[in-house]
Amino acid sequence: MTADPAGHDAEQLIQAFTADRPTFETLREEVEYMLTTAVGEAGLKTDRIESRVKAPNSFRDKLRRKDYTDPLTDMPDIVGARVVCLFPSDLGIVDSIIRDTFDVLQCDDKAKESPPEMWRYVSVHYDCVIKGEHRGPRYDRIKNRVFEIQVRTILQHAWSTVEHYLAYKGANSIPSELRRDFSALVGLFHVADKSFQQIYNTSIELDEQARRNVHVLKLDSGDTFEPRATTDWLPIDRSTVKALCRELYPDWEPSPDSAYSEFAEELAGVGINRISQLETQLRKGRTEAESEGQQNSLRTFLDGTGESRYRDVELARKTLMLTVPRFRDQAKRRMEQNQSSKKFKRLGRPRRT
């Protein structure tokens, strides 16, 4: 018979853990759903939100290392969730989301435990329970169960994953031949995390600057475009393309930033390098679409009478296909390439027998 440090029968605890696993799975599902929903409602982009129930072997190992009065109740990470953020500034946003969504029993910031010269395991751990306001058969079984949420940046996650694999638990365990390399790597990861944050902040500033600069067109009461300032000096990039699309098509759904970036690359491919060029072609395309002799889907979508709606970039693309032959040809080639690629992938699949 084996026992944990508190004297419990380990095998009996394993059996109880296995019997209670459906409850832990229910808690895991609820925690991940509530986290994913709350993060989505906040409009925050993350690398991933994931969860798990501790495996029996992992549960057994922790019984040997830790002294719990009641392991099934007191072990905080039997159910664990993880939020991997893109930027350091997101950590504070997720902190507020967690505190609004759950009751936080304890918060442990691992970064504060690490000396500044050793950028080892860094993460914020929250021991939480479901808020008491949630009632009903589903919640009554799980709302007093403690679970853990880990929050870290994507670079902290990468470091944690590799560090766990290498199994170095501190500076003293690292061979002297590797300490210089570890020290250099610490600096690289630290600078990279800060640099990504700075790039993100600058990107937001450039989007706002472009929005102000491209605020040059409007729809008047007669539904025609009127230029209000020159845009000759504005180059095509993701920020300026995004700003122009939002200015021209405020009633259409905005596209993901990646779509504006892809559109900017397509424009450069046909020699449209200035916002003034794009503005001219989009106004020309709208005029053609609204002419009496022009019967096409663009007019239907512009009138808002279609069964579905384009996002702003798709509307801009469709407009350019009316006025810029090179853009239309490029779009046709891209479509043919995509179809060929899909056909090749289908041919490469093994037949089912």
mmCIF file of C-alpha atoms in Angstrom:
data_model
loop_
_atom_site.group_PDB
_atom_site.id
_atom_site.type_symbol
_atom_site.label_atom_id
_atom_site.label_comp_id
_atom_site.label_asym_id
_atom_site.label_seq_id
_atom_site.Cartn_x
_atom_site.Cartn_y
_atom_site.Cartn_z
ATOM 1 C CA MET A 1 0.000 0.000 0.000
ATOM 2 C CA THR A 2 1.374 3.413 -0.962
ATOM 3 C CA ALA A 3 0.559 6.670 0.769
ATOM 4 C CA ASP A 4 0.969 10.348 0.003
ATOM 5 C CA PRO A 5 2.851 12.722 2.371
ATOM 6 C CA ALA A 6 -0.357 13.297 4.346
ATOM 7 C CA GLY A 7 -0.823 9.567 4.894
ATOM 8 C CA HIS A 8 -3.663 8.982 2.426
ATOM 9 C CA ASP A 9 -3.962 5.677 0.603
ATOM 10 C CA ALA A 10 -2.778 6.677 -2.878
ATOM 11 C CA GLU A 11 -4.579 3.851 -4.656
ATOM 12 C CA GLN A 12 -7.890 4.725 -3.030
ATOM 13 C CA LEU A 13 -7.390 8.338 -4.052
ATOM 14 C CA ILE A 14 -6.661 7.276 -7.632
ATOM 15 C CA GLN A 15 -9.884 5.255 -7.672
ATOM 16 C CA ALA A 16 -11.837 8.198 -6.262
ATOM 17 C CA PHE A 17 -10.213 10.508 -8.812
ATOM 18 C CA THR A 18 -11.179 8.159 -11.660
ATOM 19 C CA ALA A 19 -14.751 7.893 -10.395
ATOM 20 C CA ASP A 20 -15.017 11.682 -10.122
ATOM 21 C CA ARG A 21 -13.453 12.368 -13.528
ATOM 22 C CA PRO A 22 -16.817 13.070 -15.274
ATOM 23 C CA THR A 23 -17.377 15.923 -12.806
ATOM 24 C CA PHE A 24 -13.911 17.288 -13.500
ATOM 25 C CA GLU A 25 -14.583 17.071 -17.247
ATOM 26 C CA THR A 26 -17.808 19.031 -16.785
ATOM 27 C CA LEU A 27 -15.891 21.685 -14.862
ATOM 28 C CA ARG A 28 -13.190 21.794 -17.549
ATOM 29 C CA GLU A 29 -15.766 22.280 -20.314
ATOM 30 C CA GLU A 30 -17.509 25.054 -18.388
ATOM 31 C CA VAL A 31 -14.297 26.895 -17.531
ATOM 32 C CA GLU A 32 -13.049 26.816 -21.129
ATOM 33 C CA TYR A 33 -16.447 27.928 -22.447
ATOM 34 C CA MET A 34 -16.724 30.814 -19.983
ATOM 35 C CA LEU A 35 -13.140 31.917 -20.636
ATOM 36 C CA THR A 36 -13.476 31.718 -24.418
ATOM 37 C CA THR A 37 -16.777 33.603 -24.352
ATOM 38 C CA ALA A 38 -15.506 36.353 -22.048
ATOM 39 C CA VAL A 39 -12.288 36.852 -24.024
ATOM 40 C CA GLY A 40 -14.257 36.944 -27.281
ATOM 41 C CA GLU A 41 -16.716 39.503 -25.916
ATOM 42 C CA ALA A 42 -13.770 41.667 -24.859
ATOM 43 C CA GLY A 43 -12.526 41.591 -28.466
ATOM 44 C CA LEU A 44 -9.136 40.256 -27.429
ATOM 45 C CA LYS A 45 -7.178 38.095 -29.855
ATOM 46 C CA THR A 46 -5.203 35.268 -28.259
ATOM 47 C CA ASP A 47 -2.927 32.546 -29.547
ATOM 48 C CA ARG A 48 -4.970 29.869 -27.794
ATOM 49 C CA ILE A 49 -7.292 29.044 -24.930
ATOM 50 C CA GLU A 50 -7.005 25.431 -23.848
ATOM 51 C CA SER A 51 -7.914 23.227 -20.914
ATOM 52 C CA ARG A 52 -7.327 19.751 -19.557
ATOM 53 C CA VAL A 53 -8.092 17.408 -16.672
ATOM 54 C CA LYS A 54 -4.954 16.095 -15.013
ATOM 55 C CA ALA A 55 -3.984 12.591 -16.138
ATOM 56 C CA PRO A 56 -4.046 9.818 -13.482
ATOM 57 C CA ASN A 57 -0.243 9.419 -13.535
ATOM 58 C CA SER A 58 0.233 13.156 -13.101
ATOM 59 C CA PHE A 59 -2.282 13.124 -10.242
ATOM 60 C CA ARG A 60 -0.346 10.265 -8.619
ATOM 61 C CA ASP A 61 2.983 12.100 -8.985
ATOM 62 C CA LYS A 62 1.625 15.204 -7.338
ATOM 63 C CA LEU A 63 0.251 13.168 -4.448
ATOM 64 C CA ARG A 64 3.823 12.061 -3.748
ATOM 65 C CA ARG A 65 5.217 15.588 -3.820
ATOM 66 C CA LYS A 66 2.533 17.630 -2.081
ATOM 67 C CA ASP A 67 0.816 17.468 1.287
ATOM 68 C CA TYR A 68 -2.938 17.951 0.839
ATOM 69 C CA THR A 69 -5.534 17.479 3.560
ATOM 70 C CA ASP A 70 -8.102 16.481 0.946
ATOM 71 C CA PRO A 71 -6.350 16.095 -2.433
ATOM 72 C CA LEU A 72 -9.525 15.840 -4.533
ATOM 73 C CA THR A 73 -10.678 19.178 -3.144
ATOM 74 C CA ASP A 74 -7.435 20.974 -2.348
ATOM 75 C CA MET A 75 -5.306 20.178 -5.406
ATOM 76 C CA PRO A 76 -5.934 23.343 -7.457
ATOM 77 C CA ASP A 77 -4.822 22.149 -10.880
ATOM 78 C CA ILE A 78 -6.756 18.897 -11.305
ATOM 79 C CA VAL A 79 -8.664 21.031 -13.779
ATOM 80 C CA GLY A 80 -6.438 23.528 -15.537
ATOM 81 C CA ALA A 81 -6.972 26.121 -18.258
ATOM 82 C CA ARG A 82 -4.426 28.226 -20.076
ATOM 83 C CA VAL A 83 -4.677 31.508 -21.955
ATOM 84 C CA VAL A 84 -1.709 32.229 -24.232
ATOM 85 C CA CYS A 85 -1.671 35.934 -25.094
ATOM 86 C CA LEU A 86 0.032 37.666 -27.978
ATOM 87 C CA PHE A 87 1.462 40.669 -26.126
ATOM 88 C CA PRO A 88 2.482 41.541 -22.547
ATOM 89 C CA SER A 89 -0.196 44.248 -22.359
ATOM 90 C CA ASP A 90 -2.850 41.558 -22.859
ATOM 91 C CA LEU A 91 -1.979 40.005 -19.500
ATOM 92 C CA GLY A 92 -3.675 42.839 -17.628
ATOM 93 C CA ILE A 93 -6.771 42.575 -19.820
ATOM 94 C CA VAL A 94 -7.028 38.839 -19.168
ATOM 95 C CA ASP A 95 -6.524 39.480 -15.445
ATOM 96 C CA SER A 96 -9.621 41.698 -15.427
ATOM 97 C CA ILE A 97 -11.579 39.147 -17.474
ATOM 98 C CA ILE A 98 -10.728 36.325 -15.060
ATOM 99 C CA ARG A 99 -11.670 38.389 -11.998
ATOM 100 C CA ASP A 100 -14.965 39.426 -13.601
ATOM 101 C CA THR A 101 -15.815 35.879 -14.700
ATOM 102 C CA PHE A 102 -14.709 33.768 -11.716
ATOM 103 C CA ASP A 103 -14.040 34.090 -7.998
ATOM 104 C CA VAL A 104 -10.249 34.259 -7.628
ATOM 105 C CA LEU A 105 -8.983 32.588 -4.452
ATOM 106 C CA GLN A 106 -5.290 33.186 -5.078
ATOM 107 C CA CYS A 107 -3.071 34.775 -7.713
ATOM 108 C CA ASP A 108 0.575 33.769 -8.093
ATOM 109 C CA ASP A 109 2.781 35.755 -10.484
ATOM 110 C CA LYS A 110 5.779 33.535 -11.219
ATOM 111 C CA ALA A 111 7.665 36.448 -12.801
ATOM 112 C CA LYS A 112 8.028 38.066 -9.378
ATOM 113 C CA GLU A 113 9.695 34.916 -8.056
ATOM 114 C CA SER A 114 12.417 34.874 -10.728
ATOM 115 C CA PRO A 115 15.607 36.956 -10.432
ATOM 116 C CA PRO A 116 15.900 39.516 -13.248
ATOM 117 C CA GLU A 117 18.940 37.787 -14.745
ATOM 118 C CA MET A 118 17.097 34.446 -15.063
ATOM 119 C CA TRP A 119 14.089 34.592 -17.377
ATOM 120 C CA ARG A 120 12.917 31.086 -16.549
ATOM 121 C CA TYR A 121 9.342 29.865 -16.105
ATOM 122 C CA VAL A 122 7.093 32.926 -16.237
ATOM 123 C CA SER A 123 3.329 32.739 -15.947
ATOM 124 C CA VAL A 124 0.502 34.045 -13.804
ATOM 125 C CA HIS A 125 -1.463 31.335 -12.001
ATOM 126 C CA TYR A 126 -4.991 31.905 -10.708
ATOM 127 C CA ASP A 127 -6.747 29.508 -8.320
ATOM 128 C CA CYS A 128 -10.448 30.040 -8.977
ATOM 129 C CA VAL A 129 -13.960 28.720 -8.421
ATOM 130 C CA ILE A 130 -17.169 29.256 -10.375
ATOM 131 C CA LYS A 131 -19.076 32.262 -9.038
ATOM 132 C CA GLY A 132 -21.809 31.391 -6.552
ATOM 133 C CA GLU A 133 -24.432 33.226 -8.610
ATOM 134 C CA HIS A 134 -24.479 30.307 -11.065
ATOM 135 C CA ARG A 135 -27.145 27.848 -9.948
ATOM 136 C CA GLY A 136 -28.759 24.702 -11.254
ATOM 137 C CA PRO A 137 -27.986 20.982 -11.537
ATOM 138 C CA ARG A 138 -24.958 21.565 -13.792
ATOM 139 C CA TYR A 139 -23.338 24.178 -11.554
ATOM 140 C CA ASP A 140 -24.209 22.700 -8.165
ATOM 141 C CA ARG A 141 -21.778 19.825 -8.822
ATOM 142 C CA ILE A 142 -18.867 21.997 -9.909
ATOM 143 C CA LYS A 143 -19.085 25.501 -8.475
ATOM 144 C CA ASN A 144 -17.162 24.698 -5.277
ATOM 145 C CA ARG A 145 -14.375 22.884 -7.123
ATOM 146 C CA VAL A 146 -11.080 24.742 -7.378
ATOM 147 C CA PHE A 147 -9.387 25.011 -10.776
ATOM 148 C CA GLU A 148 -6.280 26.748 -12.058
ATOM 149 C CA ILE A 149 -5.895 29.220 -14.929
ATOM 150 C CA GLN A 150 -2.439 29.994 -16.317
ATOM 151 C CA VAL A 151 -1.882 33.173 -18.321
ATOM 152 C CA ARG A 152 1.282 33.921 -20.288
ATOM 153 C CA THR A 153 2.492 35.454 -23.541
ATOM 154 C CA ILE A 154 3.256 33.318 -26.564
ATOM 155 C CA LEU A 155 7.011 33.813 -26.059
ATOM 156 C CA GLN A 156 6.737 32.918 -22.382
ATOM 157 C CA HIS A 157 4.848 29.808 -23.487
ATOM 158 C CA ALA A 158 7.585 28.881 -25.964
ATOM 159 C CA TRP A 159 10.253 29.310 -23.307
ATOM 160 C CA SER A 160 8.233 27.270 -20.798
ATOM 161 C CA THR A 161 7.741 24.426 -23.270
ATOM 162 C CA VAL A 162 11.431 24.130 -24.155
ATOM 163 C CA GLU A 163 12.560 24.638 -20.560
ATOM 164 C CA HIS A 164 10.248 21.852 -19.412
ATOM 165 C CA TYR A 165 11.710 19.536 -22.044
ATOM 166 C CA LEU A 166 15.306 20.395 -21.086
ATOM 167 C CA ALA A 167 14.419 19.891 -17.391
ATOM 168 C CA TYR A 168 16.704 22.635 -16.019
ATOM 169 C CA LYS A 169 15.024 23.923 -12.863
ATOM 170 C CA GLY A 170 17.400 26.758 -12.021
ATOM 171 C CA ALA A 171 20.774 28.378 -12.659
ATOM 172 C CA ASN A 172 22.633 25.850 -10.490
ATOM 173 C CA SER A 173 21.405 22.890 -12.540
ATOM 174 C CA ILE A 174 22.587 24.329 -15.868
ATOM 175 C CA PRO A 175 26.018 23.018 -16.947
ATOM 176 C CA SER A 176 28.655 25.743 -17.006
ATOM 177 C CA GLU A 177 29.168 25.167 -20.745
ATOM 178 C CA LEU A 178 25.555 26.230 -21.373
ATOM 179 C CA ARG A 179 25.150 29.097 -18.917
ATOM 180 C CA ARG A 180 26.447 31.749 -21.319
ATOM 181 C CA ASP A 181 24.056 30.505 -24.023
ATOM 182 C CA PHE A 182 21.144 30.492 -21.583
ATOM 183 C CA SER A 183 21.996 34.010 -20.470
ATOM 184 C CA ALA A 184 22.067 35.229 -24.079
ATOM 185 C CA LEU A 185 18.794 33.465 -24.822
ATOM 186 C CA VAL A 186 17.174 35.067 -21.785
ATOM 187 C CA GLY A 187 18.044 38.478 -23.205
ATOM 188 C CA LEU A 188 16.743 37.598 -26.663
ATOM 189 C CA PHE A 189 13.373 36.400 -25.370
ATOM 190 C CA HIS A 190 13.027 39.410 -23.085
ATOM 191 C CA VAL A 191 13.801 41.847 -25.891
ATOM 192 C CA ALA A 192 11.559 39.967 -28.342
ATOM 193 C CA ASP A 193 8.580 40.108 -25.967
ATOM 194 C CA LYS A 194 9.042 43.854 -25.496
ATOM 195 C CA SER A 195 9.694 44.412 -29.206
ATOM 196 C CA PHE A 196 6.497 42.656 -30.267
ATOM 197 C CA GLN A 197 4.625 44.886 -27.835
ATOM 198 C CA GLN A 198 6.260 48.007 -29.277
ATOM 199 C CA ILE A 199 5.491 46.909 -32.843
ATOM 200 C CA TYR A 200 1.866 46.298 -31.886
ATOM 201 C CA ASN A 201 1.579 49.701 -30.204
ATOM 202 C CA THR A 202 3.114 51.418 -33.232
ATOM 203 C CA SER A 203 0.771 49.514 -35.553
ATOM 204 C CA ILE A 204 -2.240 50.860 -33.655
ATOM 205 C CA GLU A 205 -0.825 54.392 -33.814
ATOM 206 C CA LEU A 206 -0.265 54.068 -37.574
ATOM 207 C CA ASP A 207 -3.837 52.827 -38.076
ATOM 208 C CA GLU A 208 -5.147 55.898 -36.259
ATOM 209 C CA GLN A 209 -2.832 58.226 -38.184
ATOM 210 C CA ALA A 210 -3.952 56.677 -41.469
ATOM 211 C CA ARG A 211 -7.600 57.035 -40.452
ATOM 212 C CA ARG A 212 -7.085 60.773 -39.968
ATOM 213 C CA ASN A 213 -5.114 61.159 -43.203
ATOM 214 C CA VAL A 214 -7.529 59.172 -45.320
ATOM 215 C CA HIS A 215 -10.588 60.958 -43.980
ATOM 216 C CA VAL A 216 -11.074 62.484 -47.433
ATOM 217 C CA LEU A 217 -14.218 60.967 -48.888
ATOM 218 C CA LYS A 218 -17.823 60.916 -47.828
ATOM 219 C CA LEU A 219 -21.214 59.870 -49.120
ATOM 220 C CA ASP A 220 -23.419 62.920 -49.428
ATOM 221 C CA SER A 221 -27.191 62.835 -49.369
ATOM 222 C CA GLY A 222 -27.172 62.143 -53.101
ATOM 223 C CA ASP A 223 -25.091 59.005 -52.572
ATOM 224 C CA THR A 224 -22.088 60.344 -54.487
ATOM 225 C CA PHE A 225 -18.478 60.609 -53.393
ATOM 226 C CA GLU A 226 -16.987 64.027 -52.769
ATOM 227 C CA PRO A 227 -13.232 64.445 -52.286
ATOM 228 C CA ARG A 228 -12.366 66.655 -49.307
ATOM 229 C CA ALA A 229 -8.570 66.627 -49.456
ATOM 230 C CA THR A 230 -5.769 65.252 -51.550
ATOM 231 C CA THR A 231 -4.357 61.805 -50.922
ATOM 232 C CA ASP A 232 -1.599 61.958 -53.543
ATOM 233 C CA TRP A 233 1.139 61.621 -50.941
ATOM 234 C CA LEU A 234 -0.304 58.606 -49.094
ATOM 235 C CA PRO A 235 1.298 55.261 -49.998
ATOM 236 C CA ILE A 236 -0.528 51.952 -50.102
ATOM 237 C CA ASP A 237 0.000 49.893 -46.961
ATOM 238 C CA ARG A 238 -2.191 47.916 -44.609
ATOM 239 C CA SER A 239 -3.075 50.920 -42.452
ATOM 240 C CA THR A 240 -4.007 53.272 -45.320
ATOM 241 C CA VAL A 241 -5.960 50.593 -47.211
ATOM 242 C CA LYS A 242 -7.880 49.776 -44.051
ATOM 243 C CA ALA A 243 -8.616 53.445 -43.406
ATOM 244 C CA LEU A 244 -9.870 54.048 -46.961
ATOM 245 C CA CYS A 245 -12.101 50.959 -46.941
ATOM 246 C CA ARG A 246 -13.650 52.007 -43.624
ATOM 247 C CA GLU A 247 -14.130 55.552 -44.927
ATOM 248 C CA LEU A 248 -15.759 54.455 -48.179
ATOM 249 C CA TYR A 249 -17.804 51.579 -46.803
ATOM 250 C CA PRO A 250 -18.730 52.419 -43.192
ATOM 251 C CA ASP A 251 -21.906 50.339 -43.369
ATOM 252 C CA TRP A 252 -20.075 47.194 -44.446
ATOM 253 C CA GLU A 253 -18.444 44.809 -42.039
ATOM 254 C CA PRO A 254 -14.748 45.493 -41.414
ATOM 255 C CA SER A 255 -12.298 42.845 -42.552
ATOM 256 C CA PRO A 256 -9.562 41.182 -40.493
ATOM 257 C CA ASP A 257 -6.275 43.080 -40.575
ATOM 258 C CA SER A 258 -4.756 40.198 -42.540
ATOM 259 C CA ALA A 259 -7.274 40.830 -45.341
ATOM 260 C CA TYR A 260 -6.280 44.509 -45.617
ATOM 261 C CA SER A 261 -2.638 43.436 -45.744
ATOM 262 C CA GLU A 262 -3.314 40.881 -48.490
ATOM 263 C CA PHE A 263 -5.293 43.471 -50.462
ATOM 264 C CA ALA A 264 -2.376 45.926 -50.227
ATOM 265 C CA GLU A 265 -0.064 43.276 -51.702
ATOM 266 C CA GLU A 266 -2.524 42.632 -54.547
ATOM 267 C CA LEU A 267 -2.711 46.356 -55.315
ATOM 268 C CA ALA A 268 1.075 46.628 -55.477
ATOM 269 C CA GLY A 269 1.063 43.713 -57.917
ATOM 270 C CA VAL A 270 -0.934 45.739 -60.451
ATOM 271 C CA GLY A 271 0.917 49.021 -59.944
ATOM 272 C CA ILE A 272 -1.521 50.741 -57.566
ATOM 273 C CA ASN A 273 0.909 52.269 -55.085
ATOM 274 C CA ARG A 274 -0.928 55.384 -53.881
ATOM 275 C CA ILE A 275 -4.206 55.777 -52.045
ATOM 276 C CA SER A 276 -5.213 58.427 -54.585
ATOM 277 C CA GLN A 277 -5.025 55.792 -57.349
ATOM 278 C CA LEU A 278 -7.155 53.373 -55.352
ATOM 279 C CA GLU A 279 -9.670 56.087 -54.480
ATOM 280 C CA THR A 280 -10.051 57.044 -58.150
ATOM 281 C CA GLN A 281 -10.648 53.468 -59.292
ATOM 282 C CA LEU A 282 -13.132 52.711 -56.504
ATOM 283 C CA ARG A 283 -15.164 55.828 -57.311
ATOM 284 C CA LYS A 284 -15.045 54.968 -61.010
ATOM 285 C CA GLY A 285 -16.162 51.414 -60.311
ATOM 286 C CA ARG A 286 -19.096 52.559 -58.237
ATOM 287 C CA THR A 287 -20.197 54.932 -60.977
ATOM 288 C CA GLU A 288 -20.096 52.108 -63.526
ATOM 289 C CA ALA A 289 -21.990 49.779 -61.211
ATOM 290 C CA GLU A 290 -24.750 52.340 -60.788
ATOM 291 C CA SER A 291 -25.137 53.074 -64.502
ATOM 292 C CA GLU A 292 -28.342 51.874 -66.122
ATOM 293 C CA GLY A 293 -26.597 49.473 -68.467
ATOM 294 C CA GLN A 294 -24.516 47.785 -65.774
ATOM 295 C CA GLN A 295 -26.139 44.600 -64.491
ATOM 296 C CA ASN A 296 -23.935 42.786 -62.005
ATOM 297 C CA SER A 297 -23.846 41.510 -58.481
ATOM 298 C CA LEU A 298 -21.912 44.557 -57.279
ATOM 299 C CA ARG A 299 -24.907 46.808 -57.878
ATOM 300 C CA THR A 300 -27.105 44.433 -55.911
ATOM 301 C CA PHE A 301 -24.699 44.445 -53.003
ATOM 302 C CA LEU A 302 -24.238 48.219 -53.129
ATOM 303 C CA ASP A 303 -27.999 48.619 -52.943
ATOM 304 C CA GLY A 304 -28.089 46.318 -49.934
ATOM 305 C CA THR A 305 -30.622 44.006 -51.551
ATOM 306 C CA GLY A 306 -28.403 40.926 -51.876
ATOM 307 C CA GLU A 307 -29.007 37.787 -49.893
ATOM 308 C CA SER A 308 -25.544 38.080 -48.350
ATOM 309 C CA ARG A 309 -23.072 40.907 -47.745
ATOM 310 C CA TYR A 310 -19.408 41.376 -48.491
ATOM 311 C CA ARG A 311 -16.886 42.688 -46.054
ATOM 312 C CA ASP A 312 -15.371 45.992 -47.127
ATOM 313 C CA VAL A 313 -12.260 44.484 -48.749
ATOM 314 C CA GLU A 314 -14.294 42.049 -50.838
ATOM 315 C CA LEU A 315 -16.488 44.912 -52.027
ATOM 316 C CA ALA A 316 -13.392 46.923 -52.969
ATOM 317 C CA ARG A 317 -11.964 43.927 -54.851
ATOM 318 C CA LYS A 318 -15.166 43.411 -56.786
ATOM 319 C CA THR A 319 -15.253 47.098 -57.673
ATOM 320 C CA LEU A 320 -11.672 47.067 -58.984
ATOM 321 C CA MET A 321 -12.464 44.080 -61.180
ATOM 322 C CA LEU A 322 -14.808 46.394 -63.108
ATOM 323 C CA THR A 323 -12.241 49.099 -63.745
ATOM 324 C CA VAL A 324 -8.736 47.606 -63.651
ATOM 325 C CA PRO A 325 -8.209 44.796 -66.209
ATOM 326 C CA ARG A 326 -4.850 43.835 -64.694
ATOM 327 C CA PHE A 327 -6.463 43.395 -61.293
ATOM 328 C CA ARG A 328 -9.241 41.309 -62.839
ATOM 329 C CA ASP A 329 -6.681 39.119 -64.634
ATOM 330 C CA GLN A 330 -4.658 38.752 -61.449
ATOM 331 C CA ALA A 331 -7.759 37.686 -59.522
ATOM 332 C CA LYS A 332 -8.603 35.165 -62.238
ATOM 333 C CA ARG A 333 -5.096 33.672 -62.112
ATOM 334 C CA ARG A 334 -5.238 33.474 -58.337
ATOM 335 C CA MET A 335 -8.575 31.675 -58.514
ATOM 336 C CA GLU A 336 -7.227 29.196 -61.065
ATOM 337 C CA GLN A 337 -4.165 28.545 -58.914
ATOM 338 C CA ASN A 338 -6.356 27.918 -55.866
ATOM 339 C CA GLN A 339 -8.522 25.499 -57.828
ATOM 340 C CA SER A 340 -5.445 23.665 -59.131
ATOM 341 C CA SER A 341 -4.043 23.450 -55.632
ATOM 342 C CA LYS A 342 -7.288 22.005 -54.273
ATOM 343 C CA LYS A 343 -7.432 19.505 -57.148
ATOM 344 C CA PHE A 344 -3.838 18.438 -56.483
ATOM 345 C CA LYS A 345 -4.592 17.926 -52.794
ATOM 346 C CA ARG A 346 -7.610 15.767 -53.657
ATOM 347 C CA LEU A 347 -5.501 13.648 -56.027
ATOM 348 C CA GLY A 348 -2.928 13.172 -53.305
ATOM 349 C CA ARG A 349 -5.397 11.724 -50.814
ATOM 350 C CA PRO A 350 -5.324 7.937 -50.401
ATOM 351 C CA ARG A 351 -8.442 6.171 -51.566
ATOM 352 C CA ARG A 352 -10.645 4.622 -48.955
ATOM 353 C CA THR A 353 -11.100 0.895 -49.232
#
